[in-house]
Structures are given as C-alpha cells and as structure tokens.
Tab-separated table of C-alpha atoms in Angstrom:
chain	number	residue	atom	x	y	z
M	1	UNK	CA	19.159	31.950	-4.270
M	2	UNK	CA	18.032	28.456	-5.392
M	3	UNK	CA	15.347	28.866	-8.601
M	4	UNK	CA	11.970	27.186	-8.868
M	5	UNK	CA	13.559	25.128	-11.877
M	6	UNK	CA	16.352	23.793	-9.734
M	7	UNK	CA	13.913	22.716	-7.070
M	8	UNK	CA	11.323	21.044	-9.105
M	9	UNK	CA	14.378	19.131	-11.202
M	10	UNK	CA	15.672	18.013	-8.182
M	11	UNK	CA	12.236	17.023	-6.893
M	12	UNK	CA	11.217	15.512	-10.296
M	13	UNK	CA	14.515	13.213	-10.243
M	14	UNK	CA	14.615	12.258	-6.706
M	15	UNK	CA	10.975	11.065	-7.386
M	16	UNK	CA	11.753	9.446	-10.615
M	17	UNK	CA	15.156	7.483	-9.550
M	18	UNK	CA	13.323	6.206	-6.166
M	19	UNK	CA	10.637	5.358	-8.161
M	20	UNK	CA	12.195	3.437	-10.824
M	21	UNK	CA	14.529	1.997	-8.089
M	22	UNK	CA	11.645	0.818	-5.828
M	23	UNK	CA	10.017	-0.960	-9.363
M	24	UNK	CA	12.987	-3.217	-10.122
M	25	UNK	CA	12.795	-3.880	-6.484
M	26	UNK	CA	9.623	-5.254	-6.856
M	27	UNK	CA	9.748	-6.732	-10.383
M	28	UNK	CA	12.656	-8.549	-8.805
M	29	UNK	CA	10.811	-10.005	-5.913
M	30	UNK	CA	7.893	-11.067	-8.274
M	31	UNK	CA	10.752	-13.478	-10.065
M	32	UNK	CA	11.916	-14.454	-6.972
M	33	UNK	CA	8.585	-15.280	-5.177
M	34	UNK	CA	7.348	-16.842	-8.147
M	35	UNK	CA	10.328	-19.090	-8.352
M	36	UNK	CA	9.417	-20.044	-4.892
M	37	UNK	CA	6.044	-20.824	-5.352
M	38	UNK	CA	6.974	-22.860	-8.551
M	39	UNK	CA	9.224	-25.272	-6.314
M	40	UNK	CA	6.815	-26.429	-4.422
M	41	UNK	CA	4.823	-28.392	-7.187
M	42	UNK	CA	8.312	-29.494	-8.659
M	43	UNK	CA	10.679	-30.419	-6.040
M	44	UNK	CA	8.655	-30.073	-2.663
M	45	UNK	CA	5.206	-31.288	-2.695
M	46	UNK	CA	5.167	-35.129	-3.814
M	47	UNK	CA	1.921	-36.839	-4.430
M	48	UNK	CA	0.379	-40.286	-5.427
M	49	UNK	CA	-2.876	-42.108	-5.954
M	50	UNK	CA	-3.804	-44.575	-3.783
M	51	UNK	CA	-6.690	-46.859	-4.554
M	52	UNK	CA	-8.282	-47.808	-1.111
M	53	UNK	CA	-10.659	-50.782	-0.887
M	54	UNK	CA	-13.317	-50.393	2.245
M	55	UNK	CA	-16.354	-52.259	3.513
M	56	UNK	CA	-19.410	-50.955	3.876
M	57	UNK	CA	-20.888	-51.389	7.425
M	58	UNK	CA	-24.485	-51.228	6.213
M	59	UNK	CA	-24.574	-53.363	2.760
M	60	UNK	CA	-21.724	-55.235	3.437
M	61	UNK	CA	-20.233	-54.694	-0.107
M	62	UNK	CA	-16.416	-53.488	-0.864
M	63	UNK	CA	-16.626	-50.308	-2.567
M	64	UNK	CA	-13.282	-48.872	-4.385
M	65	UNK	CA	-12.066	-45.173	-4.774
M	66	UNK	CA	-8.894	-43.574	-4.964
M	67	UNK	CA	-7.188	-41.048	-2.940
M	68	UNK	CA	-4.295	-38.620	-3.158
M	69	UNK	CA	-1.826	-39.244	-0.569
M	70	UNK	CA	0.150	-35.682	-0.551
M	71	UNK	CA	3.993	-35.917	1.387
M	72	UNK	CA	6.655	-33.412	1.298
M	73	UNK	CA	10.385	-33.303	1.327
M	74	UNK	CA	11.380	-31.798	4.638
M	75	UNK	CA	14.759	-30.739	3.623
M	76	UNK	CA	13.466	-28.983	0.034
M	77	UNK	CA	10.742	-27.439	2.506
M	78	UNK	CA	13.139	-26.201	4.954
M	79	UNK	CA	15.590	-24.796	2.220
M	80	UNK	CA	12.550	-23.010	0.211
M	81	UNK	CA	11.471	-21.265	3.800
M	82	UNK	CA	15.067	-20.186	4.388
M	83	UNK	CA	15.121	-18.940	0.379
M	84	UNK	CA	11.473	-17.262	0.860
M	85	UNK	CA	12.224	-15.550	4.393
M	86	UNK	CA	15.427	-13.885	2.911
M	87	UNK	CA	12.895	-13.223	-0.236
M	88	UNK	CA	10.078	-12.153	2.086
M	89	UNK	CA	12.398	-9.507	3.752
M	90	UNK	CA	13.835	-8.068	0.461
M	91	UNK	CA	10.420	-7.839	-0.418
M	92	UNK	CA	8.989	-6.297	2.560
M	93	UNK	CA	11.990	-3.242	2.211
M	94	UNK	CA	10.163	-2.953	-1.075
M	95	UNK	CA	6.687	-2.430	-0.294
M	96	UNK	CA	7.401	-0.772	2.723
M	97	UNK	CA	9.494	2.144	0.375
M	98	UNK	CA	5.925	3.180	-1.610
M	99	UNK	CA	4.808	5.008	1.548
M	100	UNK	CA	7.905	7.497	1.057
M	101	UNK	CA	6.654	8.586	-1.948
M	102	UNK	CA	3.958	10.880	-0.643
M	103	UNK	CA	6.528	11.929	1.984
M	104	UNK	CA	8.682	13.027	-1.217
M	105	UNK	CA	6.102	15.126	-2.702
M	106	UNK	CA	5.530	17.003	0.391
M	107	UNK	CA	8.794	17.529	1.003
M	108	UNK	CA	8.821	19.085	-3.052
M	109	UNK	CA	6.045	21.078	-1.608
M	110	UNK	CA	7.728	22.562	1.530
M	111	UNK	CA	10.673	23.402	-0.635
M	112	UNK	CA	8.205	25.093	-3.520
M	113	UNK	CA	6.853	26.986	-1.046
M	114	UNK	CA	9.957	28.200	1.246
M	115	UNK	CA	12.239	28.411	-1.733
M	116	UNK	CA	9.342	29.901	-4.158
M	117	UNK	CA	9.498	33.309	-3.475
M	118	UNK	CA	7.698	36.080	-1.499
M	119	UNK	CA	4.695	37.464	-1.697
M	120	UNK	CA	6.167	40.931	-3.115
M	121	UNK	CA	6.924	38.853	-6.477
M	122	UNK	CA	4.235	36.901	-7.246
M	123	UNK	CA	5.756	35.460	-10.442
M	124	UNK	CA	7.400	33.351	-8.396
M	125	UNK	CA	5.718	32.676	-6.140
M	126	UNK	CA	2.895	31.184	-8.487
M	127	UNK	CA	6.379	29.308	-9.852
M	128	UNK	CA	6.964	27.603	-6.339
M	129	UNK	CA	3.113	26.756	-5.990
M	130	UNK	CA	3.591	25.109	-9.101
M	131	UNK	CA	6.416	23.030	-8.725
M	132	UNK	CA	4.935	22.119	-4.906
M	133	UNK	CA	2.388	21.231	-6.250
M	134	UNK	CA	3.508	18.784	-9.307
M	135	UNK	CA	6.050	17.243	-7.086
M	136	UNK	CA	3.217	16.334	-4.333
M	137	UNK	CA	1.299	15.020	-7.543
M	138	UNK	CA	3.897	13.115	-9.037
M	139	UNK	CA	4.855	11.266	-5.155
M	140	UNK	CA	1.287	10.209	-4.773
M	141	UNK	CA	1.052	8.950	-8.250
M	142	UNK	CA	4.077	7.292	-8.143
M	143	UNK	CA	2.627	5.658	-4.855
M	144	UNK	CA	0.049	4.898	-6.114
M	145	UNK	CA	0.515	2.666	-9.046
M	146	UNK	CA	3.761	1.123	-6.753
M	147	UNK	CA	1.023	-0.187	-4.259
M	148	UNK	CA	-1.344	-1.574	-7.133
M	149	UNK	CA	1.947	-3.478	-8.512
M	150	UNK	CA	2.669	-4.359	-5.026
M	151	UNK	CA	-1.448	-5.317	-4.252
M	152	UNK	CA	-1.526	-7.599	-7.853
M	153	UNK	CA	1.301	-9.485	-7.493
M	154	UNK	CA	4.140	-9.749	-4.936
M	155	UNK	CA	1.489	-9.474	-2.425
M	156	UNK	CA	-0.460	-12.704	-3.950
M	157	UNK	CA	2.213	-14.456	-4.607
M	158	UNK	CA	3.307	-14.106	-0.930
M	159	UNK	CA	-0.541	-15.008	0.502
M	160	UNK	CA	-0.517	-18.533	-2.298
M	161	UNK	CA	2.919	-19.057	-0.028
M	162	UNK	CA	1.956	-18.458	3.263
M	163	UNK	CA	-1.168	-20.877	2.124
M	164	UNK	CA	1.506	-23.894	0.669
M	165	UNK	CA	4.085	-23.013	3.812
M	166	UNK	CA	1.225	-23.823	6.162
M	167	UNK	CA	-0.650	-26.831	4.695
M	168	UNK	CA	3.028	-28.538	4.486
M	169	UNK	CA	2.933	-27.992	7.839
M	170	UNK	CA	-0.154	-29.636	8.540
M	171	UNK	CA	0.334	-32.247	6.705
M	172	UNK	CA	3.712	-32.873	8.278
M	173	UNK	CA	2.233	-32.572	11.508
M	174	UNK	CA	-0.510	-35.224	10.910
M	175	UNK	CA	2.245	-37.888	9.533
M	176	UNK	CA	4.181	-37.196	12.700
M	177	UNK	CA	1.459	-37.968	14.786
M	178	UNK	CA	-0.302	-40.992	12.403
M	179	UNK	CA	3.619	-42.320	12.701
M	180	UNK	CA	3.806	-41.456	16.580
M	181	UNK	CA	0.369	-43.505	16.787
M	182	UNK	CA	1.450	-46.927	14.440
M	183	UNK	CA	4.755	-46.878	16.349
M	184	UNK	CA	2.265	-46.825	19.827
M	185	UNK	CA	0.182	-49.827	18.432
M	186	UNK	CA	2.844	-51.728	17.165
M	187	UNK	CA	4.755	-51.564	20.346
M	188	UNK	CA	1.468	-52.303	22.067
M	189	UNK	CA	1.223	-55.503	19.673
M	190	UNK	CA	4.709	-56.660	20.562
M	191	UNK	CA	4.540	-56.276	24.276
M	192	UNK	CA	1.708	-58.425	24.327
C-alpha cells in the first residue's frame, strides 16, 4: 500500500518542480518582453522637432512653436511584432500554467484522502487529511504568488506593448493617408 509520506513527497515535488518551472517561464518572458518594449524607443520609433511658423487669422501676427513629428521604421516594426507574437505565445503558455496549480493541490487532496487510510485506523487517516490538505495549500499558494508575478509584470509589460503596437499603427495609417492626399493634390496641380 502507498504511505501518506510517499503521497505528500510526491505531491510536494510535483508542486515544487511545476512551480519553479512555470517561474523561469515567466522571469524569462519578463527579459524578453522587456527587450521588446526597449526597441521601440531605440531602433523603432524615430522622432524630431519641427519648428512650425503659422499666421494667426485674428491678429494677423506669425506665432512660432515646435512640434514632434513621430515616424517609425516599418521593417524594425514588423520584425519586433513577429519577435513579440512568438514572445506573446511563450508567454501566454506561462500564465495560462498558474491555473493548474490549484488543480494540483486537489488532486494531492483526492490522493490524501483515497490513499489515507480507513476510518478503522484513524492514525492515518488524520495522516492523509493532512497531507490533502498541505498539498491543496501549497497549489493555491503557489498560484497565487505566480499570478501576482504574472499581474506586476509580464502582464504590464504586454498592455505598454499592445499600447506602442497600436499607436505605430495609427500613426502609420495617418502618413499613408496624409501621403495618399499630397500625391491627390499634386496630381490635381499637374493636370491642370
């Protein structure tokens, strides 16, 4: 017959490897995310100040301010997304893996109780009610902190992304059409 002390090792381990497993995991996507993010400010996003002169309709008087004109390099853009979507999936397998960890303690506490004993030895059957439930504990602890790491950091990192990914893509879309529009008035210009 399989002992309480076999069962709650093996429990106890099986928590402990996953969970130390499932960290790296994550610790590895917050290098990897962050590596992402960081490329956007040194390779991707380009920006310049331009110092625009305008009239006044009301006074009359030229007034002078600057503005940032922001433009991105479409092939560093596309090669980041491809980087962060293979990133973004790793990633996903991570944070995804925390919810077994409750699963894992339950399981512990299935096989505490079948394996524990009867009720004609009590012993151990207090001995399997223990180990179910320490193993149950340890899975939702180990969940736990997993899905604060997860909350703090990948998770942020991945939203500040998203955020970048998506004014690129605004901004790219508005030079399209600004260029579409010059090319229209210039034609317009030279047909005339």
């Amino acid at each position: 017959m399989i002992t309480n002390d076999v069962i709650t090792g093996v429990a106890y381990t099986i928590i402990g490897i996953f969970g130390i497993v499932d960290l790296i995991f994550l610790v590895k996507a917050i290098f990897e995310l962050k590596k992402i993010y960081n490329n956007f400010e040194k390779e991707i996003k380009k920006s310049q100040i331009v110092y625009v002169e305008r009239m006044n309709p009301t006074t009359g008087q030229m007034s002078r301010y600057d503005s940032r004109k922001v433009w991105y390099d479409i092939g560093k853009l596309n090669e980041n997304k491809d980087d962060y979507n293979e990133v973004y999936a790793y990633y996903i397998t991570a944070s995804q893996f925390v919810s077994v960890f409750p699963l894992i303690g339950i399981l512990g506490t299935v096989m505490g109780i079948v394996f524990g004993g009867t009720f004609d030895d009590i012993e151990t059957l207090y001995q399997g009610l223990n180990t179910a439930l320490w193993t149950t504990l340890l899975g939702l602890c180990f969940a736990i902190v997993l899905k604060i790491i997860d909350l703090l950091w990948p998770g942020k990192l991945v939203s500040l992304i998203d955020s970048e990914f998506d004014d690129a893509e605004s901004i790219i879309y508005h030079q399209i059409a600004a260029g579409e529009a010059e090319r229209e008035r210039t034609l317009r210009w030279t047909n005339q």
